[in-house]
Short mmCIF file of C-alpha atoms in Angstrom, two decimals:
data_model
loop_
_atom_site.label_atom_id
_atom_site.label_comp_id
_atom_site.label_asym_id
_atom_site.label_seq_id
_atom_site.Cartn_x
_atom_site.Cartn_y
_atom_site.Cartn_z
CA UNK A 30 21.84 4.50 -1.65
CA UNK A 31 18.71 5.00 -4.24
CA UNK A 32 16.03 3.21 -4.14
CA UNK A 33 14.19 4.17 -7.10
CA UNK A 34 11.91 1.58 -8.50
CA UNK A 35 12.59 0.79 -12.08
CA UNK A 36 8.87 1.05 -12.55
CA UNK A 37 8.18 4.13 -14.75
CA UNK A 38 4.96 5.83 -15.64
CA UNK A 39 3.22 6.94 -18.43
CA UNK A 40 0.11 9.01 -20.36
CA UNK A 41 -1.06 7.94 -23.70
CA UNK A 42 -4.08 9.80 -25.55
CA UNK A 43 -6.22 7.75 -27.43
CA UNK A 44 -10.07 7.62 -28.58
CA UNK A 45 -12.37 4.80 -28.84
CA UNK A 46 -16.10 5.11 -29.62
CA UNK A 47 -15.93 8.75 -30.12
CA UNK A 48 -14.45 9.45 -26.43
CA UNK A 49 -10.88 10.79 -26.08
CA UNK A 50 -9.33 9.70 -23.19
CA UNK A 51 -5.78 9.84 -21.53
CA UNK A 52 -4.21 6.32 -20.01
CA UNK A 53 -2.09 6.18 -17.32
CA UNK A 54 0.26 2.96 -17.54
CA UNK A 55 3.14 1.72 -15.12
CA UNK A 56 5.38 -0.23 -17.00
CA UNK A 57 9.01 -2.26 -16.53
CA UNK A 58 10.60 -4.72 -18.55
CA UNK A 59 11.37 -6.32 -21.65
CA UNK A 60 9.99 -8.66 -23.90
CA UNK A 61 7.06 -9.96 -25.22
CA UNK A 62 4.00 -7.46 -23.67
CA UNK A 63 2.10 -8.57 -21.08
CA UNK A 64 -1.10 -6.14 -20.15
CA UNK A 65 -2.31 -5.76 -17.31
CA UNK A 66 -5.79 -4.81 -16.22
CA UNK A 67 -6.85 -4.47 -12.48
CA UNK A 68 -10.45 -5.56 -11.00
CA UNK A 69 -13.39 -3.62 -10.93
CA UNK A 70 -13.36 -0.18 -8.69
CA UNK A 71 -9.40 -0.23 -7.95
CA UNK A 72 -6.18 0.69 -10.05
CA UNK A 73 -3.04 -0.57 -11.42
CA UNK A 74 -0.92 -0.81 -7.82
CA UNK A 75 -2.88 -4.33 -7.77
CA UNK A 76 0.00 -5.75 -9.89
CA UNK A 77 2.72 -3.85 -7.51
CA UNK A 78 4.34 -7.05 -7.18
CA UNK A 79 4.50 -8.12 -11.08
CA UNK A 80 5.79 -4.81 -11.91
CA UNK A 81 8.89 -5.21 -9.24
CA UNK A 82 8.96 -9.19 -10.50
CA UNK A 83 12.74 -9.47 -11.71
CA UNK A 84 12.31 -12.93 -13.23
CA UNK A 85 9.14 -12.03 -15.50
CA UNK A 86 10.08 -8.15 -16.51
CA UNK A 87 13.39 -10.24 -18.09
CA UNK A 88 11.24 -11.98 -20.11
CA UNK A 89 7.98 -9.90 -20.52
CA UNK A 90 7.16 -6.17 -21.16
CA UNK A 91 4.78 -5.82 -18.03
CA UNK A 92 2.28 -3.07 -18.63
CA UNK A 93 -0.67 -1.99 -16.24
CA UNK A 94 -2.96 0.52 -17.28
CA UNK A 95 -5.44 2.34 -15.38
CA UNK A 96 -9.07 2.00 -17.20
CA UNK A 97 -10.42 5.44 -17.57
CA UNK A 98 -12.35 6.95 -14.25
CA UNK A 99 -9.81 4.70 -12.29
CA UNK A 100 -6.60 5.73 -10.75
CA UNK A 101 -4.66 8.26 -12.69
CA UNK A 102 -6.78 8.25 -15.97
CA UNK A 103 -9.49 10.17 -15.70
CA UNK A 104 -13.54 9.88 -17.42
CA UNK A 105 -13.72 10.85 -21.09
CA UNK A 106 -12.12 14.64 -21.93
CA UNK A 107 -14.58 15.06 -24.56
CA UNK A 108 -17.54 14.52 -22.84
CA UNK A 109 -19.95 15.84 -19.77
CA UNK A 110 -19.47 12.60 -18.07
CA UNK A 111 -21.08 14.03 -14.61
CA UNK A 112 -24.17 13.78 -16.63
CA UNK A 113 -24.33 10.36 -17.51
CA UNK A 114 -24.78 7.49 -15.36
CA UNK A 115 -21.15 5.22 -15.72
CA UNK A 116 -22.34 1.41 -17.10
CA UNK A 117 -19.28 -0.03 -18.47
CA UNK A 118 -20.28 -2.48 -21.47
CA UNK A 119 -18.26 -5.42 -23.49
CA UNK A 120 -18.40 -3.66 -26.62
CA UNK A 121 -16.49 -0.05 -24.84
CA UNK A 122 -14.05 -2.22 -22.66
CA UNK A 123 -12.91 -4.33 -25.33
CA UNK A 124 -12.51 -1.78 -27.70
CA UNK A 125 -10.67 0.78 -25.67
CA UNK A 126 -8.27 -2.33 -24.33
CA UNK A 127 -7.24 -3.01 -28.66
CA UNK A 128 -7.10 0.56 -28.90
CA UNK A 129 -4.66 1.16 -25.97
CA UNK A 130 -2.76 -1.72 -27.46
CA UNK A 131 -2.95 -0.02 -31.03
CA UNK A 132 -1.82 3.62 -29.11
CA UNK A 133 0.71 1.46 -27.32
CA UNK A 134 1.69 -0.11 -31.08
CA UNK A 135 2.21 -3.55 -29.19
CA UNK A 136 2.89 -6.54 -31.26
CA UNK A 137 1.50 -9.93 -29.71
CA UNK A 138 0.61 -8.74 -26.21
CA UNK A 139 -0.44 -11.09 -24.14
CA UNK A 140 -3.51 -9.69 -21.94
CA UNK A 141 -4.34 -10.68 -18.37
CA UNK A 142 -6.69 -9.36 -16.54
CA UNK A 143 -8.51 -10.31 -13.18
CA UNK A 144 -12.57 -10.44 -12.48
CA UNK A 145 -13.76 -7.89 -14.86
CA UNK A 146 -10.76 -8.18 -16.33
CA UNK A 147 -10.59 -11.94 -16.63
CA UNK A 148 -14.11 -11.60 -17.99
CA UNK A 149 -12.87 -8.80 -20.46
CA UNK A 150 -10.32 -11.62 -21.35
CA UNK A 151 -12.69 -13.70 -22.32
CA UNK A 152 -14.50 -11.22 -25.04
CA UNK A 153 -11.11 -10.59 -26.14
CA UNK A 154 -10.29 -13.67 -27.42
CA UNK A 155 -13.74 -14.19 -28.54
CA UNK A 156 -13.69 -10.76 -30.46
CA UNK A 157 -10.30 -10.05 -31.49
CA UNK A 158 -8.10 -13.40 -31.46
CA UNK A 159 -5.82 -12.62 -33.71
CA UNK A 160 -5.01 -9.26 -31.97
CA UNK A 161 -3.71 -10.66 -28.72
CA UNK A 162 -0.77 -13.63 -28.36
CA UNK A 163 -2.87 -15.09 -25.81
CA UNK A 164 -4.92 -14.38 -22.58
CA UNK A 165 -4.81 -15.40 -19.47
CA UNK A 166 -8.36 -14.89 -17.55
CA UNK A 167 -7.77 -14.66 -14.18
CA UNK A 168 -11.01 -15.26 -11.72
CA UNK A 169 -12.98 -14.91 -14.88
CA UNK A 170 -16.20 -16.75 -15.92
CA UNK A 171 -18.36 -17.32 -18.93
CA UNK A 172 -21.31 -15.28 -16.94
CA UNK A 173 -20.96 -13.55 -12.71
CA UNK A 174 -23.85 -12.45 -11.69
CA UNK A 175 -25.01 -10.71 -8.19
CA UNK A 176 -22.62 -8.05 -7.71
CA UNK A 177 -24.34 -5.25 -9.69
CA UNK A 178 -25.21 -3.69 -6.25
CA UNK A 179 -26.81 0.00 -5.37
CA UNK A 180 -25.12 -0.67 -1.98
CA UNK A 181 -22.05 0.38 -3.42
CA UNK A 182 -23.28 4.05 -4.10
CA UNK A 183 -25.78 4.25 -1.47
CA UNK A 184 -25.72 8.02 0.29
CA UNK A 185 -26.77 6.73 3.26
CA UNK A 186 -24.00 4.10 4.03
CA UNK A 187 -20.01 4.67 3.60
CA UNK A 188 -19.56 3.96 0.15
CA UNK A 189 -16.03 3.62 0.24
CA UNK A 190 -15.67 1.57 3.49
CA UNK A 191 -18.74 -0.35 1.58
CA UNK A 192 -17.06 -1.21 -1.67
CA UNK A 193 -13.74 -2.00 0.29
CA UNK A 194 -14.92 -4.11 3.05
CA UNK A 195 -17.55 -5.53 1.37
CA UNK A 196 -14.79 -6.75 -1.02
CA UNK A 197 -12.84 -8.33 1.70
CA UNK A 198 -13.76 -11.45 2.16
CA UNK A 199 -12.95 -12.08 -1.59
CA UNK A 200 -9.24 -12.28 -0.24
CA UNK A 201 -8.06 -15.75 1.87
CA UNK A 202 -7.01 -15.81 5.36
CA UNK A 203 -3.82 -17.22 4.37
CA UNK A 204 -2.82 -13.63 2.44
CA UNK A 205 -0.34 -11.46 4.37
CA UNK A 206 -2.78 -8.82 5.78
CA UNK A 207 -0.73 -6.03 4.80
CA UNK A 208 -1.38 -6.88 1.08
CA UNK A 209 -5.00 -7.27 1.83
CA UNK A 210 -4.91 -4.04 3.56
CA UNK A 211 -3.68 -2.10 0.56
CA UNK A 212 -6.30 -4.15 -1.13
CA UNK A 213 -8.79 -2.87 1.15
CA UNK A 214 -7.10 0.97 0.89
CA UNK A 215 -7.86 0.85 -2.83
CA UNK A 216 -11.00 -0.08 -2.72
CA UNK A 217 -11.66 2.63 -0.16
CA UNK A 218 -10.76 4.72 -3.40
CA UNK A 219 -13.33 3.65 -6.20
CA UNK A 220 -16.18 3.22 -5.40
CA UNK A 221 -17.62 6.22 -8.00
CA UNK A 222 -16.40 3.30 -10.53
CA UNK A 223 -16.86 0.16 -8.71
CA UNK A 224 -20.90 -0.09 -9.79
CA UNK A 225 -20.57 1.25 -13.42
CA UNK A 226 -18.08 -1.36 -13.90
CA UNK A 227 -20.31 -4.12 -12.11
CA UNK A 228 -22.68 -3.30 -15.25
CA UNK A 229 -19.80 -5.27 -17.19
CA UNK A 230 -18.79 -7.69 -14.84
CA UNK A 231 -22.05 -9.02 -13.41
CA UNK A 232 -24.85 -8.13 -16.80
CA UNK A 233 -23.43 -6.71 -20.00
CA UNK A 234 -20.75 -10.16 -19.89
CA UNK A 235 -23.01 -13.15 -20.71
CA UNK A 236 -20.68 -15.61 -22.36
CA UNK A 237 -23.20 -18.58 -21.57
CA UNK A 238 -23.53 -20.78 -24.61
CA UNK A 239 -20.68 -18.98 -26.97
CA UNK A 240 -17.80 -20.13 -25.43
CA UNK A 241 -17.61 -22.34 -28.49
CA UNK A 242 -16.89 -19.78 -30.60
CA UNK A 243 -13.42 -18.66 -28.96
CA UNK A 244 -11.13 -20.15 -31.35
CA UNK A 245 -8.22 -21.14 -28.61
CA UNK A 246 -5.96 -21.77 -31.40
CA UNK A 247 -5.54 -19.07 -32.48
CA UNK A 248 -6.06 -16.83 -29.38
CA UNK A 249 -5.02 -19.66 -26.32
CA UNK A 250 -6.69 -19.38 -23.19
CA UNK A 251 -5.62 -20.34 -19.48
CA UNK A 252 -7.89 -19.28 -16.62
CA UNK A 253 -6.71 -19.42 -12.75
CA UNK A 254 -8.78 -19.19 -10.00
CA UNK A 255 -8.69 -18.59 -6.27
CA UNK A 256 -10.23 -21.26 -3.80
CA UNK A 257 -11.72 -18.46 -1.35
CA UNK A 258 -12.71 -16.51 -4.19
CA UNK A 259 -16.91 -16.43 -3.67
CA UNK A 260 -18.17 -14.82 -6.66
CA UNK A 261 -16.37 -16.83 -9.63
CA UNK A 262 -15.53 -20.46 -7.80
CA UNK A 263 -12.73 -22.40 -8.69
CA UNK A 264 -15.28 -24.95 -10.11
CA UNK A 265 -17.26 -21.88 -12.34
CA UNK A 266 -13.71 -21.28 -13.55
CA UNK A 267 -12.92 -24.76 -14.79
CA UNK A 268 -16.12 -25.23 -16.24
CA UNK A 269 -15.94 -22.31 -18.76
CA UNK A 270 -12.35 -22.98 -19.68
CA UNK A 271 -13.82 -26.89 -20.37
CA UNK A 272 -16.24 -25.16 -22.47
CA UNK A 273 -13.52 -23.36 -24.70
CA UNK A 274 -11.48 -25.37 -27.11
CA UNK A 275 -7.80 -25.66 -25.85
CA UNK A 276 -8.87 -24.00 -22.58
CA UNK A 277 -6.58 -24.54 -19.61
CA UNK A 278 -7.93 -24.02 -16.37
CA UNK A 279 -5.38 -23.63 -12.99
CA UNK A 280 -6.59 -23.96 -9.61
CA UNK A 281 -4.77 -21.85 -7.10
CA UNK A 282 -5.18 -23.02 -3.27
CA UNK A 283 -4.68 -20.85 -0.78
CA UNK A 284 -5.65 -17.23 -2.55
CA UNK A 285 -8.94 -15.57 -3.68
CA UNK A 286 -10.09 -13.07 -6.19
CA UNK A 287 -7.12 -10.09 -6.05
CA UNK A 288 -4.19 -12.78 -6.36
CA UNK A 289 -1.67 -10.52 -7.61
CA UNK A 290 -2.84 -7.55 -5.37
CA UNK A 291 -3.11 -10.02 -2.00
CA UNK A 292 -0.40 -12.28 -2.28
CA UNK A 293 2.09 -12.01 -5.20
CA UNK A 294 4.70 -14.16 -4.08
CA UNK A 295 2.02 -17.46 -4.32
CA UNK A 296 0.35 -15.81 -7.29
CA UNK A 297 3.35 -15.71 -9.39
CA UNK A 298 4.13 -19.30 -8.99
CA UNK A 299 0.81 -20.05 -10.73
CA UNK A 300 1.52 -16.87 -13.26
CA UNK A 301 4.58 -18.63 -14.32
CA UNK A 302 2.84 -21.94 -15.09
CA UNK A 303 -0.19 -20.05 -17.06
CA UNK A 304 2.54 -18.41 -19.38
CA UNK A 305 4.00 -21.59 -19.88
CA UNK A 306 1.24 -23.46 -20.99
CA UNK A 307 0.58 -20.20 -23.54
CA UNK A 308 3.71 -20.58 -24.64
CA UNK A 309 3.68 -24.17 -25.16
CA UNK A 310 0.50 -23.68 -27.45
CA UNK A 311 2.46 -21.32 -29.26
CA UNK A 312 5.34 -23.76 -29.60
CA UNK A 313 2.98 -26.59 -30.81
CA UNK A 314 1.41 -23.92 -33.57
CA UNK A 315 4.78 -23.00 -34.91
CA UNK A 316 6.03 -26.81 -34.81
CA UNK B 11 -7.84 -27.48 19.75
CA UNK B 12 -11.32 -27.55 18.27
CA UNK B 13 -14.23 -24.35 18.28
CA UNK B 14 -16.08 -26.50 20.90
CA UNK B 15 -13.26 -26.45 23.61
CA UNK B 16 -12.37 -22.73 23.06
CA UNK B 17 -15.88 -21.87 23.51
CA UNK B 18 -16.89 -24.02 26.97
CA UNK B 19 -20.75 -22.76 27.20
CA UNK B 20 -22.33 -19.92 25.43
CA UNK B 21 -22.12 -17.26 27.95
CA UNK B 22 -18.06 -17.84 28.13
CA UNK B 23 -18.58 -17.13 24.54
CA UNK B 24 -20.16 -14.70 24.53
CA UNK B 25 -17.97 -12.86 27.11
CA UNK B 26 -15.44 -13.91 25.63
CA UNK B 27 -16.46 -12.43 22.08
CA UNK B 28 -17.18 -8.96 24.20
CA UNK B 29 -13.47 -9.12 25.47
CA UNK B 30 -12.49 -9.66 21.64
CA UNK B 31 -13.94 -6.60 20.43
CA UNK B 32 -13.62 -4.08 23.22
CA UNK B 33 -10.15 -4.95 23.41
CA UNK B 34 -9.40 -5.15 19.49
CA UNK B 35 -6.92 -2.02 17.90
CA UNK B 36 -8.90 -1.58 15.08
CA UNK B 37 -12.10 -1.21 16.16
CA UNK B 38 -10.97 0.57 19.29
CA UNK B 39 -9.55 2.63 16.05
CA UNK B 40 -12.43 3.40 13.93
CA UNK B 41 -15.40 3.09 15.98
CA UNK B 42 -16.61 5.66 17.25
CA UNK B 43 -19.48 5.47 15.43
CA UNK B 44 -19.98 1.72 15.56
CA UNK B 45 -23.44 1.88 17.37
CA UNK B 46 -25.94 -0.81 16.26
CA UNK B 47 -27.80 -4.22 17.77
CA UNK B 48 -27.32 -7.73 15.60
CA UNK B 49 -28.52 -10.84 16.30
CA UNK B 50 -26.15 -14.22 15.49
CA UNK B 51 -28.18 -16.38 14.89
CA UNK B 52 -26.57 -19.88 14.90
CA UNK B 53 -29.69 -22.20 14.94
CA UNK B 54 -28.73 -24.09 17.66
CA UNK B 55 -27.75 -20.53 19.94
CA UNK B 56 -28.89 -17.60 19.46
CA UNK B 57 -26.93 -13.85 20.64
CA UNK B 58 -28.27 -10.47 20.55
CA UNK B 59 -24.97 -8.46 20.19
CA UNK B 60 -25.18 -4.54 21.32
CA UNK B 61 -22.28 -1.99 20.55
CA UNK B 62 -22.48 1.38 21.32
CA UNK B 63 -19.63 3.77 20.45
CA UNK B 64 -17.69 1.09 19.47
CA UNK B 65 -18.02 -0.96 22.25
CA UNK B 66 -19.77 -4.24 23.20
CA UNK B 67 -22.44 -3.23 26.06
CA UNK B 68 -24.28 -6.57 26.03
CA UNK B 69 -24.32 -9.82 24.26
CA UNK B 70 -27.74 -11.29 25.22
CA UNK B 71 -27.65 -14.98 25.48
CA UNK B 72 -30.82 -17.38 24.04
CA UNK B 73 -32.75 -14.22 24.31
CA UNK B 74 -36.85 -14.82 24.32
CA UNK B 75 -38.84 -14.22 21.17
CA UNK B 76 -39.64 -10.65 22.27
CA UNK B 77 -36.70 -10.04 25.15
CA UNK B 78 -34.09 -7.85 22.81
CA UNK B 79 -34.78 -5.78 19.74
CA UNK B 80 -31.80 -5.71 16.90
CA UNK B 81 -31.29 -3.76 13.47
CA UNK B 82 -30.34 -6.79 11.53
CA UNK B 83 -29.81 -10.46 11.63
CA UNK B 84 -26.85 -12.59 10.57
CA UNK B 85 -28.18 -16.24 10.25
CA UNK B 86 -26.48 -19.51 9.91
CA UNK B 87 -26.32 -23.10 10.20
CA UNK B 88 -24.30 -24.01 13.65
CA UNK B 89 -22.13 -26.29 11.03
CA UNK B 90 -21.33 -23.01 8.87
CA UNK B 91 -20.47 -20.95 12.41
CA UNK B 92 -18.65 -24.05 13.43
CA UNK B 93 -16.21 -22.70 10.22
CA UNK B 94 -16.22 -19.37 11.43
CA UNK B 95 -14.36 -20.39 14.35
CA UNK B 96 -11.64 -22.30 13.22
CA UNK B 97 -8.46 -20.19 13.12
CA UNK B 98 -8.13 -20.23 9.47
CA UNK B 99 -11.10 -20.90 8.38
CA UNK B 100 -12.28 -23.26 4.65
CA UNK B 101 -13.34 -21.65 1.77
CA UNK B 102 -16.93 -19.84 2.11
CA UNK B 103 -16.72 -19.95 6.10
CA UNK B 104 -14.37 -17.41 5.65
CA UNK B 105 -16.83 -14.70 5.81
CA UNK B 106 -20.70 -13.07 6.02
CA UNK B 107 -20.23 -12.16 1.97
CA UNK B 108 -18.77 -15.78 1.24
CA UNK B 109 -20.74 -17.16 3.46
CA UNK B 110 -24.24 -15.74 2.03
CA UNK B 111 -23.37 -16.30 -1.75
CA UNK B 112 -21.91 -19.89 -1.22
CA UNK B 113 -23.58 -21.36 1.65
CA UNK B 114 -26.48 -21.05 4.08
CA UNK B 115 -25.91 -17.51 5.87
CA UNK B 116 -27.97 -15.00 5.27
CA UNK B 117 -28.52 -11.44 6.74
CA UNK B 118 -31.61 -9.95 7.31
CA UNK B 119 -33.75 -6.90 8.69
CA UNK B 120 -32.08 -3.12 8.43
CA UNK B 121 -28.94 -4.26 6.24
CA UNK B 122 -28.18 -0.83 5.63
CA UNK B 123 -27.49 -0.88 9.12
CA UNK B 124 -24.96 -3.50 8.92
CA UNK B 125 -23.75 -1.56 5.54
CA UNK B 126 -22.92 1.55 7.48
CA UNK B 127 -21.13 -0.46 10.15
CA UNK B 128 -19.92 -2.88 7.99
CA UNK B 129 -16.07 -2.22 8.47
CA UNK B 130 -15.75 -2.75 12.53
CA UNK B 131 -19.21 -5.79 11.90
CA UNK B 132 -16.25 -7.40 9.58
CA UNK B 133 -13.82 -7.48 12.22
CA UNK B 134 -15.95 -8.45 14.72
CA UNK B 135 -17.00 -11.60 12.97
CA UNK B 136 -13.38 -11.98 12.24
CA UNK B 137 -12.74 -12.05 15.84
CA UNK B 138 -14.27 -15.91 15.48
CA UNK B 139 -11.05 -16.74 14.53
CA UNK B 140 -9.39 -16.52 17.83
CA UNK B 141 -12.75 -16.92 20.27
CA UNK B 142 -13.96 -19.88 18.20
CA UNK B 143 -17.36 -20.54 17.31
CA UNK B 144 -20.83 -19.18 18.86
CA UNK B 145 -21.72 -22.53 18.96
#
């Protein structure tokens, strides 16, 4: 009997800032569109488990994308890239994620992303709120600083056994180890990536003292956070979502930074509630 | 079964931790380059671990000031090792890069020493888990 994943893949061409590039995306479902972005330094198997997720691809249009230099899409085609040192800023990320979504012609995608990706979420809604249905930040934080690291890329030290153990103990204990494993095996893979998009994550994204501005009416915010995640705490979690009107913040015991990528099965539980409470702020706006 | 009573006096430990590791699949896998001295410093006991090719040669108890030399130094609280030991361990005492950015750890000396051994060094410390703490 087949067992061929309904998971498909797919390349889309697109520019942004003057750079062409061409997106890899893994996609299954139907429904409202629900985009996906990995962490820093790894790819889009991290949401593996989402993409196989019967109950959500009913509802939702799952979509993970590979940010260029990661995965299957590669660094710029129009550019020497191998003469430029990779520092990934706010300004590039969040304007190649609206034009994927433009290339993509989505219509009110919800974006989720985790670490630099549940930073990313944050610009988002700051930036573009009327673009995106809602985001859900996921170990994101107003401002993460200390991971901007040369050990990453040092030539004296294995830099991918670096970037992937050093990573591990960002995952909890109570994580099956063979999905912390494969977490480990792609970070064995990035770490070319990893530091240039550490730029982002830990001193191009300085939210401190504009999270006022995020109008979470019109672009609703939930965060969720993992208790053994060390480098954006539960508690700096709920305190930027308290800082960001009709924020919702989740807790989620018993995980850490990769939830969908270390333990699916308890991340989805806490998924499901986080695209409830979007969807009841979109119920309350249209009643 | 607390840390304390897994870990009866701090040469059982520390046998006990060499037993661990020289016995463990994965580093038995992917050291053979493993070769480097620490010292575990829990405030209240203090070990000078030595691996060679992957394998523990000597874990030097309460060493003297000037007794062993080491590349690096992992250094704790004996509460925050006391974490380490427990079989799943708390938030934060769940590892040296948790442990360093949310409590007292910190690691010293040649760290790019402990970076270029820092897949079979997490394992090791891992190993806590089922020896229970140094202290």
């Amino acid at each position: 009997m087949s067992r061929i994943s309904p998971v498909t893949g797919h390349y889309v061409t697109l520019e942004v800032d003057g750079l062409e590039y061409k997106v890899f995306y893994l996609e299954n479902g139907t429904g409202q569109p629900l985009v996906c972005q990995h962490t820093a330094g790894c790819h889009n198997h991290q949401w593996r488990g989402l993409l196989e997720d019967d109950e959500i691809t009913a509802d939702y249009r799952v979509i993970a994308y590979d940010l260029p230099r990661h995965g299957k899409s590669d660094p710029p085609e129009n550019a020497e890239w191998w003469k430029d040192e990779y520092k990934l800023t706010a300004d590039h990320y969040v304007n190649f994620i609206v034009a994927l979504c433009d290339a993509l012609e989505l219509e009110d995608p919800i974006f989720m992303g985790s670490s630099f990706g549940g930073n990313v979420a944050l610009q988002l809604a700051l930036r573009h709120p009327d673009r995106f249905a809602g985001v859900l930040s996921v170990e994101g934080a107003d401002y993460s600083p200390g991971f901007y690291l040369d050990w990453w890329q040092h030539p004296h030290a294995n830099a991918a056994q670096v970037c992937a153990s050093g990573v591990w103990d960002l995952m909890a204990p109570q994580s099956p180890e063979a999905d912390r494993w494969k977490t480990w095996f792609y970070y064995s893979q990035g770490s070319e990536a990893f530091k240039g998009d550490l730029h982002f994550y830990s001193v191009d994204h300085d939210l401190r003292g504009r999270l006022g501005e995020i109008d979470g009416d019109r672009c609703p915010v939930v965060m969720l956070t993992g208790e053994y995640d060390y480098l954006t705490t539960p508690e700096d979690s709920a305190r930027t979502a308290g800082e960001i009107r009709n924020g919702a913040f989740i807790a989620m015991p018993e995980i850490g930074h990769f939830p969908m990528s270390e333990n699916h099965a308890t991340f989805r539980r806490y998924l499901l509630q986080g695209l409830e409470a979007l969807q009841d702020v979109k119920a309350a706006k249209s009643g | 079964m607390t840390a304390a009573t897994r870990a009866p006096s701090a040469q059982a430990w520390a046998d006990a931790f060499a037993e661990a590791s020289n016995t463990d699949p994965e580093i038995q896998a992917h050291g053979k380059y493993f070769t480097c001295s620490y010292l575990l410093d829990a405030t209240e006991r203090r070990y000078v671990v030595e691996v060679q090719s992957g394998r523990v040669v000597n874990v030097a108890v309460d060493p003297g000031p000037l007794d062993v030399a080491y590349d690096f130094a992992i250094r704790a609280s004996a509460e925050t090792w006391r974490g380490f030991g427990e079989p799943v361990p708390a938030p934060m005492y769940h590892g040296i890069w948790a442990a360093t950015f949310q409590r007292d750890m910190r690691l010293e000396g040649k760290v790019l020493v402990l970076m270029q051994n820092l897949r079979c060094i997490t394992r090791q410390i891992e190993l806590l888990r089922v020896v229970g703490a140094p202290v």
